[in-house]
Short mmCIF file of C-alpha atoms in Angstrom, two decimals:
data_model
loop_
_atom_site.label_atom_id
_atom_site.label_comp_id
_atom_site.label_asym_id
_atom_site.label_seq_id
_atom_site.Cartn_x
_atom_site.Cartn_y
_atom_site.Cartn_z
CA ILE W 1 -110.06 12.58 -79.03
CA CYS W 2 -111.71 13.43 -82.44
CA ASN W 3 -114.95 15.76 -82.54
CA GLU W 4 -115.81 15.33 -79.09
CA ALA W 5 -115.74 18.06 -76.54
CA MET W 6 -113.94 16.69 -73.55
CA ASP W 7 -111.87 18.63 -71.26
CA GLY W 8 -108.67 17.52 -69.54
CA GLU W 9 -104.95 18.72 -69.52
CA PHE W 10 -103.88 15.44 -70.72
CA LEU W 11 -106.15 15.30 -73.68
CA ASP W 12 -105.53 16.72 -77.17
CA VAL W 13 -108.92 17.39 -78.89
CA PHE W 14 -109.54 17.94 -82.46
CA ARG W 15 -113.36 18.80 -83.66
CA LEU W 16 -115.55 21.04 -85.50
CA ASP W 17 -117.03 23.87 -83.83
CA GLU W 18 -120.53 22.21 -84.08
CA GLU W 19 -122.40 25.24 -82.77
CA ASP W 20 -120.86 27.88 -85.02
CA ALA W 21 -121.25 25.36 -88.34
CA VAL W 22 -125.07 25.56 -87.58
CA PHE W 23 -124.92 29.30 -86.79
CA GLN W 24 -123.45 30.04 -89.91
CA ALA W 25 -125.74 27.93 -91.65
CA THR W 26 -128.70 29.16 -90.05
CA ALA W 27 -127.53 33.02 -90.27
CA TYR W 28 -127.02 32.28 -94.25
CA LEU W 29 -130.60 30.94 -94.66
CA LEU W 30 -131.88 34.02 -92.54
CA SER W 31 -130.20 36.15 -94.55
CA LYS W 32 -131.76 34.99 -97.62
CA GLY W 33 -134.96 35.82 -96.26
CA ARG W 34 -135.98 32.25 -94.79
CA ARG W 35 -138.03 32.98 -91.89
CA HIS W 36 -139.71 29.96 -90.91
CA LEU W 37 -136.93 27.30 -90.23
CA PHE W 38 -136.58 24.04 -88.39
CA PHE W 39 -134.04 22.02 -86.73
CA CYS W 40 -133.73 18.48 -86.71
CA MET W 41 -131.63 16.31 -84.59
CA ASP W 42 -131.06 12.56 -83.49
CA GLN W 43 -131.26 12.64 -79.58
CA LEU W 44 -130.31 15.54 -77.16
CA THR W 45 -126.56 14.94 -76.84
CA PRO W 46 -124.12 17.63 -75.84
CA LEU W 47 -122.95 17.74 -79.40
CA GLN W 48 -126.34 18.24 -80.92
CA GLU W 49 -127.07 20.67 -77.96
CA ARG W 50 -124.29 22.62 -79.34
CA ARG W 51 -125.75 22.65 -82.80
CA TRP W 52 -129.42 23.59 -81.48
CA ARG W 53 -127.68 26.44 -79.81
CA GLY W 54 -126.02 27.89 -83.05
CA PHE W 55 -129.43 27.54 -84.40
CA GLN W 56 -131.07 29.53 -81.50
CA LEU W 57 -128.21 32.02 -81.70
CA ALA W 58 -128.77 32.94 -85.34
CA HIS W 59 -132.25 33.69 -84.87
CA GLN W 60 -131.28 35.88 -81.97
CA GLN W 61 -128.71 37.85 -83.78
CA PHE W 62 -131.52 38.18 -86.61
CA GLY W 63 -133.62 39.35 -83.87
CA LEU W 64 -136.22 36.49 -84.39
CA ALA W 65 -137.78 34.14 -81.89
CA CYS W 66 -136.72 30.89 -81.68
CA THR W 67 -139.03 27.90 -79.87
CA LYS W 68 -138.72 24.11 -78.75
CA ALA W 69 -141.45 23.75 -81.47
CA GLN W 70 -138.94 24.35 -84.23
CA CYS W 71 -136.68 21.41 -82.99
CA TYR W 72 -137.51 17.71 -84.06
CA THR W 73 -135.59 15.03 -82.24
CA GLY W 74 -135.31 11.24 -82.85
CA LEU W 75 -134.67 11.75 -86.42
CA VAL W 76 -131.65 9.29 -87.90
CA THR W 77 -132.58 7.65 -91.13
CA MET W 78 -133.66 8.79 -94.55
CA GLU W 79 -137.16 7.11 -93.55
CA ASP W 80 -137.21 9.36 -90.46
CA GLY W 81 -136.64 12.48 -92.51
CA TYR W 82 -139.22 11.61 -95.19
CA SER W 83 -141.96 10.51 -92.65
CA LEU W 84 -141.15 14.15 -90.80
CA GLY W 85 -141.37 15.69 -94.29
CA GLU W 86 -144.64 13.99 -94.97
CA GLN W 87 -145.93 15.32 -91.80
CA LEU W 88 -144.46 18.73 -92.02
CA PHE W 89 -145.16 19.70 -95.86
CA THR W 90 -149.07 19.35 -95.41
CA SER W 91 -149.51 21.36 -92.61
CA ASP W 92 -150.43 24.74 -92.53
CA TYR W 93 -147.26 26.18 -90.94
CA LEU W 94 -145.20 25.19 -94.02
CA PRO W 95 -141.32 25.80 -93.29
CA ASP W 96 -139.30 27.59 -95.79
CA GLY W 97 -135.77 26.17 -94.43
CA MET W 98 -134.57 22.64 -92.78
CA ILE W 99 -131.55 22.00 -91.35
CA ALA W 100 -130.92 18.58 -90.56
CA GLY W 101 -128.45 17.21 -88.33
CA SER W 102 -127.13 14.23 -90.75
CA ASP W 103 -127.15 14.16 -94.78
CA PHE W 104 -129.48 11.25 -94.27
CA VAL W 105 -132.45 12.81 -92.65
CA ALA W 106 -131.92 15.84 -95.10
CA THR W 107 -132.20 13.34 -97.81
CA GLY W 108 -135.39 12.00 -96.79
CA LEU W 109 -136.91 15.49 -96.23
CA LEU W 110 -135.77 16.43 -99.71
CA LYS W 111 -137.37 13.35 -101.15
CA ALA W 112 -140.80 14.20 -99.29
CA ALA W 113 -140.61 17.90 -100.45
CA GLN W 114 -140.28 16.83 -103.82
CA GLN W 115 -143.35 14.62 -103.81
CA LYS W 116 -145.38 17.21 -102.02
CA GLY W 117 -144.57 19.68 -105.07
CA ILE W 118 -142.25 21.82 -103.02
CA SER W 119 -139.36 22.90 -104.94
CA VAL W 120 -135.91 22.89 -103.54
CA PRO W 121 -133.93 25.56 -103.45
CA HIS W 122 -136.79 27.80 -104.78
CA ASP W 123 -139.85 27.42 -101.99
CA MET W 124 -137.59 25.79 -99.22
CA SER W 125 -133.95 25.26 -98.21
CA ILE W 126 -132.52 21.96 -96.83
CA ILE W 127 -128.95 21.67 -95.45
CA GLY W 128 -127.76 18.27 -94.23
CA PHE W 129 -124.67 17.49 -92.27
CA ASP W 130 -121.46 15.42 -92.43
CA ASN W 131 -121.18 15.64 -96.30
CA HIS W 132 -121.82 11.98 -97.13
CA PRO W 133 -121.73 10.61 -100.57
CA VAL W 134 -125.81 10.03 -100.32
CA GLY W 135 -125.86 13.83 -101.02
CA LEU W 136 -124.43 13.47 -104.35
CA MET W 137 -127.26 11.06 -105.33
CA THR W 138 -129.94 13.78 -104.96
CA ASN W 139 -131.54 16.01 -107.40
CA PRO W 140 -130.85 18.92 -106.58
CA GLU W 141 -127.64 17.79 -105.10
CA LEU W 142 -127.86 18.42 -101.15
CA SER W 143 -126.51 21.30 -99.25
CA THR W 144 -124.42 19.94 -96.73
CA LEU W 145 -122.08 21.12 -93.69
CA SER W 146 -118.90 19.20 -93.87
CA ASN W 147 -117.14 18.37 -90.45
CA CYS W 148 -113.89 18.46 -92.17
CA ILE W 149 -112.50 14.89 -91.38
CA PRO W 150 -109.49 15.04 -93.40
CA ASP W 151 -108.53 18.44 -92.03
CA MET W 152 -108.98 16.84 -88.40
CA VAL W 153 -107.04 13.60 -89.28
CA ARG W 154 -104.22 15.74 -90.66
CA ASP W 155 -104.12 17.73 -87.31
CA VAL W 156 -104.33 14.54 -85.22
CA THR W 157 -101.45 12.97 -86.93
CA GLU W 158 -99.03 16.12 -86.63
CA CYS W 159 -99.79 16.16 -82.63
CA LEU W 160 -99.50 12.58 -82.27
CA THR W 161 -95.78 12.89 -84.19
CA ARG W 162 -95.05 15.77 -82.03
CA ARG W 163 -96.17 14.02 -78.68
CA LEU W 164 -94.06 10.81 -79.96
CA LYS W 165 -90.81 13.11 -80.49
CA GLY W 166 -91.38 14.33 -77.01
CA MET W 167 -92.59 17.94 -78.29
#
Protein backbone atom coordinates (compact mmCIF):
# COMPACT_ATOMS: atom_id res chain seq x y z
CA ILE A 1 0.00 0.00 0.00
CA CYS A 2 1.48 3.30 -1.00
CA ASN A 3 0.98 6.60 0.85
CA GLU A 4 -1.98 5.48 2.97
CA ALA A 5 -1.83 4.62 6.64
CA MET A 6 -3.25 1.14 7.06
CA ASP A 7 -2.38 -1.38 9.69
CA GLY A 8 -2.14 -5.10 9.33
CA GLU A 9 0.50 -7.75 9.70
CA PHE A 10 0.19 -8.79 6.04
CA LEU A 11 0.52 -5.29 4.61
CA ASP A 12 3.63 -3.44 3.57
CA VAL A 13 2.98 0.29 3.79
CA PHE A 14 5.16 2.96 2.20
CA ARG A 15 4.20 6.54 2.87
CA LEU A 16 5.33 10.01 3.67
CA ASP A 17 4.94 11.07 7.28
CA GLU A 18 2.29 13.68 6.44
CA GLU A 19 2.16 15.00 9.99
CA ASP A 20 5.90 15.56 10.18
CA ALA A 21 6.07 17.14 6.71
CA VAL A 22 3.50 19.80 7.63
CA PHE A 23 5.01 20.17 11.10
CA GLN A 24 8.41 20.94 9.54
CA ALA A 25 6.95 23.41 7.03
CA THR A 26 4.90 25.17 9.72
CA ALA A 27 7.82 25.28 12.15
CA TYR A 28 9.98 26.76 9.39
CA LEU A 29 7.48 29.57 8.75
CA LEU A 30 7.10 30.22 12.48
CA SER A 31 10.88 30.31 12.91
CA LYS A 32 10.96 33.03 10.23
CA GLY A 33 8.59 35.18 12.29
CA ARG A 34 5.35 34.31 10.53
CA ARG A 35 2.58 34.36 13.12
CA HIS A 36 -0.73 34.44 11.24
CA LEU A 37 -0.72 31.11 9.44
CA PHE A 38 -3.59 29.31 7.79
CA PHE A 39 -3.91 25.70 6.66
CA CYS A 40 -5.96 24.59 3.65
CA MET A 41 -7.16 21.07 2.91
CA ASP A 42 -9.64 19.30 0.70
CA GLN A 43 -11.81 17.15 2.99
CA LEU A 44 -11.22 16.03 6.55
CA THR A 45 -9.75 12.62 5.75
CA PRO A 46 -7.34 10.70 8.00
CA LEU A 47 -4.46 11.90 5.80
CA GLN A 48 -5.57 15.53 6.05
CA GLU A 49 -6.11 15.12 9.80
CA ARG A 50 -2.45 14.10 10.15
CA ARG A 51 -1.38 17.18 8.23
CA TRP A 52 -3.61 19.40 10.38
CA ARG A 53 -2.16 17.79 13.52
CA GLY A 54 1.37 18.65 12.29
CA PHE A 55 0.26 22.25 11.77
CA GLN A 56 -1.16 22.37 15.31
CA LEU A 57 1.89 20.71 16.89
CA ALA A 58 4.25 23.25 15.35
CA HIS A 59 2.19 26.07 16.84
CA GLN A 60 2.23 24.28 20.18
CA GLN A 61 6.02 23.93 20.03
CA PHE A 62 6.30 27.69 19.53
CA GLY A 63 3.86 28.37 22.36
CA LEU A 64 1.26 29.77 19.97
CA ALA A 65 -2.47 29.19 19.87
CA CYS A 66 -3.91 27.32 16.92
CA THR A 67 -7.65 27.22 16.37
CA LYS A 68 -10.07 25.69 13.86
CA ALA A 69 -10.49 29.20 12.45
CA GLN A 70 -7.02 28.75 10.92
CA CYS A 71 -8.16 25.72 8.93
CA TYR A 72 -10.07 25.90 5.66
CA THR A 73 -11.61 22.78 4.13
CA GLY A 74 -13.21 21.91 0.82
CA LEU A 75 -10.34 23.30 -1.27
CA VAL A 76 -9.27 21.20 -4.24
CA THR A 77 -8.69 23.33 -7.34
CA MET A 78 -6.77 26.44 -8.36
CA GLU A 79 -10.10 28.21 -8.51
CA ASP A 80 -10.83 27.20 -4.90
CA GLY A 81 -7.49 28.64 -3.80
CA TYR A 82 -8.08 31.82 -5.78
CA SER A 83 -11.57 32.30 -4.29
CA LEU A 84 -10.28 31.79 -0.76
CA GLY A 85 -7.44 34.21 -1.45
CA GLU A 86 -9.83 36.87 -2.73
CA GLN A 87 -11.81 36.50 0.49
CA LEU A 88 -8.85 36.39 2.90
CA PHE A 89 -6.64 38.98 1.25
CA THR A 90 -9.26 41.71 1.58
CA SER A 91 -10.05 41.04 5.25
CA ASP A 92 -8.66 42.87 8.25
CA TYR A 93 -6.92 39.70 9.45
CA LEU A 94 -4.41 39.19 6.67
CA PRO A 95 -2.45 35.93 6.91
CA ASP A 96 1.30 36.08 6.56
CA GLY A 97 1.59 32.40 5.71
CA MET A 98 -0.49 29.70 4.06
CA ILE A 99 0.09 25.96 3.82
CA ALA A 100 -2.10 24.35 1.20
CA GLY A 101 -2.94 20.68 0.85
CA SER A 102 -2.08 20.79 -2.84
CA ASP A 103 0.01 22.80 -5.27
CA PHE A 104 -3.15 23.59 -7.22
CA VAL A 105 -4.79 25.36 -4.28
CA ALA A 106 -1.49 27.10 -3.48
CA THR A 107 -1.24 28.34 -7.09
CA GLY A 108 -4.69 29.92 -6.79
CA LEU A 109 -3.71 31.54 -3.50
CA LEU A 110 -0.54 32.90 -5.08
CA LYS A 111 -2.47 34.41 -8.00
CA ALA A 112 -4.99 36.06 -5.65
CA ALA A 113 -2.19 37.46 -3.48
CA GLN A 114 -0.46 38.98 -6.49
CA GLN A 115 -3.68 40.54 -7.74
CA LYS A 116 -4.23 42.11 -4.31
CA GLY A 117 -0.69 43.55 -4.33
CA ILE A 118 0.66 41.16 -1.71
CA SER A 119 4.28 40.27 -2.32
CA VAL A 120 5.15 36.59 -2.02
CA PRO A 121 7.45 35.72 -0.28
CA HIS A 122 8.14 39.18 1.21
CA ASP A 123 4.70 39.88 2.76
CA MET A 124 3.36 36.34 2.80
CA SER A 125 4.63 32.80 2.43
CA ILE A 126 2.68 30.15 0.52
CA ILE A 127 3.64 26.48 0.58
CA GLY A 128 1.92 23.86 -1.54
CA PHE A 129 1.97 20.08 -1.38
CA ASP A 130 2.87 17.32 -3.85
CA ASN A 131 5.53 19.06 -5.97
CA HIS A 132 3.40 19.18 -9.14
CA PRO A 133 4.91 20.79 -12.25
CA VAL A 134 2.30 23.57 -12.04
CA GLY A 135 4.45 25.11 -9.29
CA LEU A 136 7.26 25.66 -11.79
CA MET A 137 4.97 27.87 -13.89
CA THR A 138 4.27 30.43 -11.18
CA ASN A 139 6.23 33.56 -10.46
CA PRO A 140 7.81 33.20 -8.01
CA GLU A 141 8.06 29.43 -8.30
CA LEU A 142 5.89 27.78 -5.72
CA SER A 143 7.47 26.41 -2.56
CA THR A 144 6.11 22.92 -2.09
CA LEU A 145 6.38 19.79 0.02
CA SER A 146 7.36 16.75 -1.99
CA ASN A 147 5.84 13.39 -1.16
CA CYS A 148 8.91 11.56 -2.50
CA ILE A 149 7.07 9.30 -4.95
CA PRO A 150 10.31 8.11 -6.65
CA ASP A 151 11.68 6.99 -3.26
CA MET A 152 8.45 5.19 -2.41
CA VAL A 153 8.39 3.46 -5.80
CA ARG A 154 11.97 2.28 -5.27
CA ASP A 155 11.17 1.00 -1.78
CA VAL A 156 7.97 -0.72 -2.93
CA THR A 157 9.81 -2.39 -5.80
CA GLU A 158 12.60 -3.61 -3.53
CA CYS A 159 10.08 -4.93 -1.01
CA LEU A 160 8.05 -6.70 -3.69
CA THR A 161 11.22 -8.27 -5.12
CA ARG A 162 12.18 -9.55 -1.64
CA ARG A 163 8.66 -10.94 -1.09
CA LEU A 164 8.68 -12.70 -4.46
CA LYS A 165 12.01 -14.30 -3.52
CA GLY A 166 10.47 -15.48 -0.24
CA MET A 167 12.54 -13.17 1.92
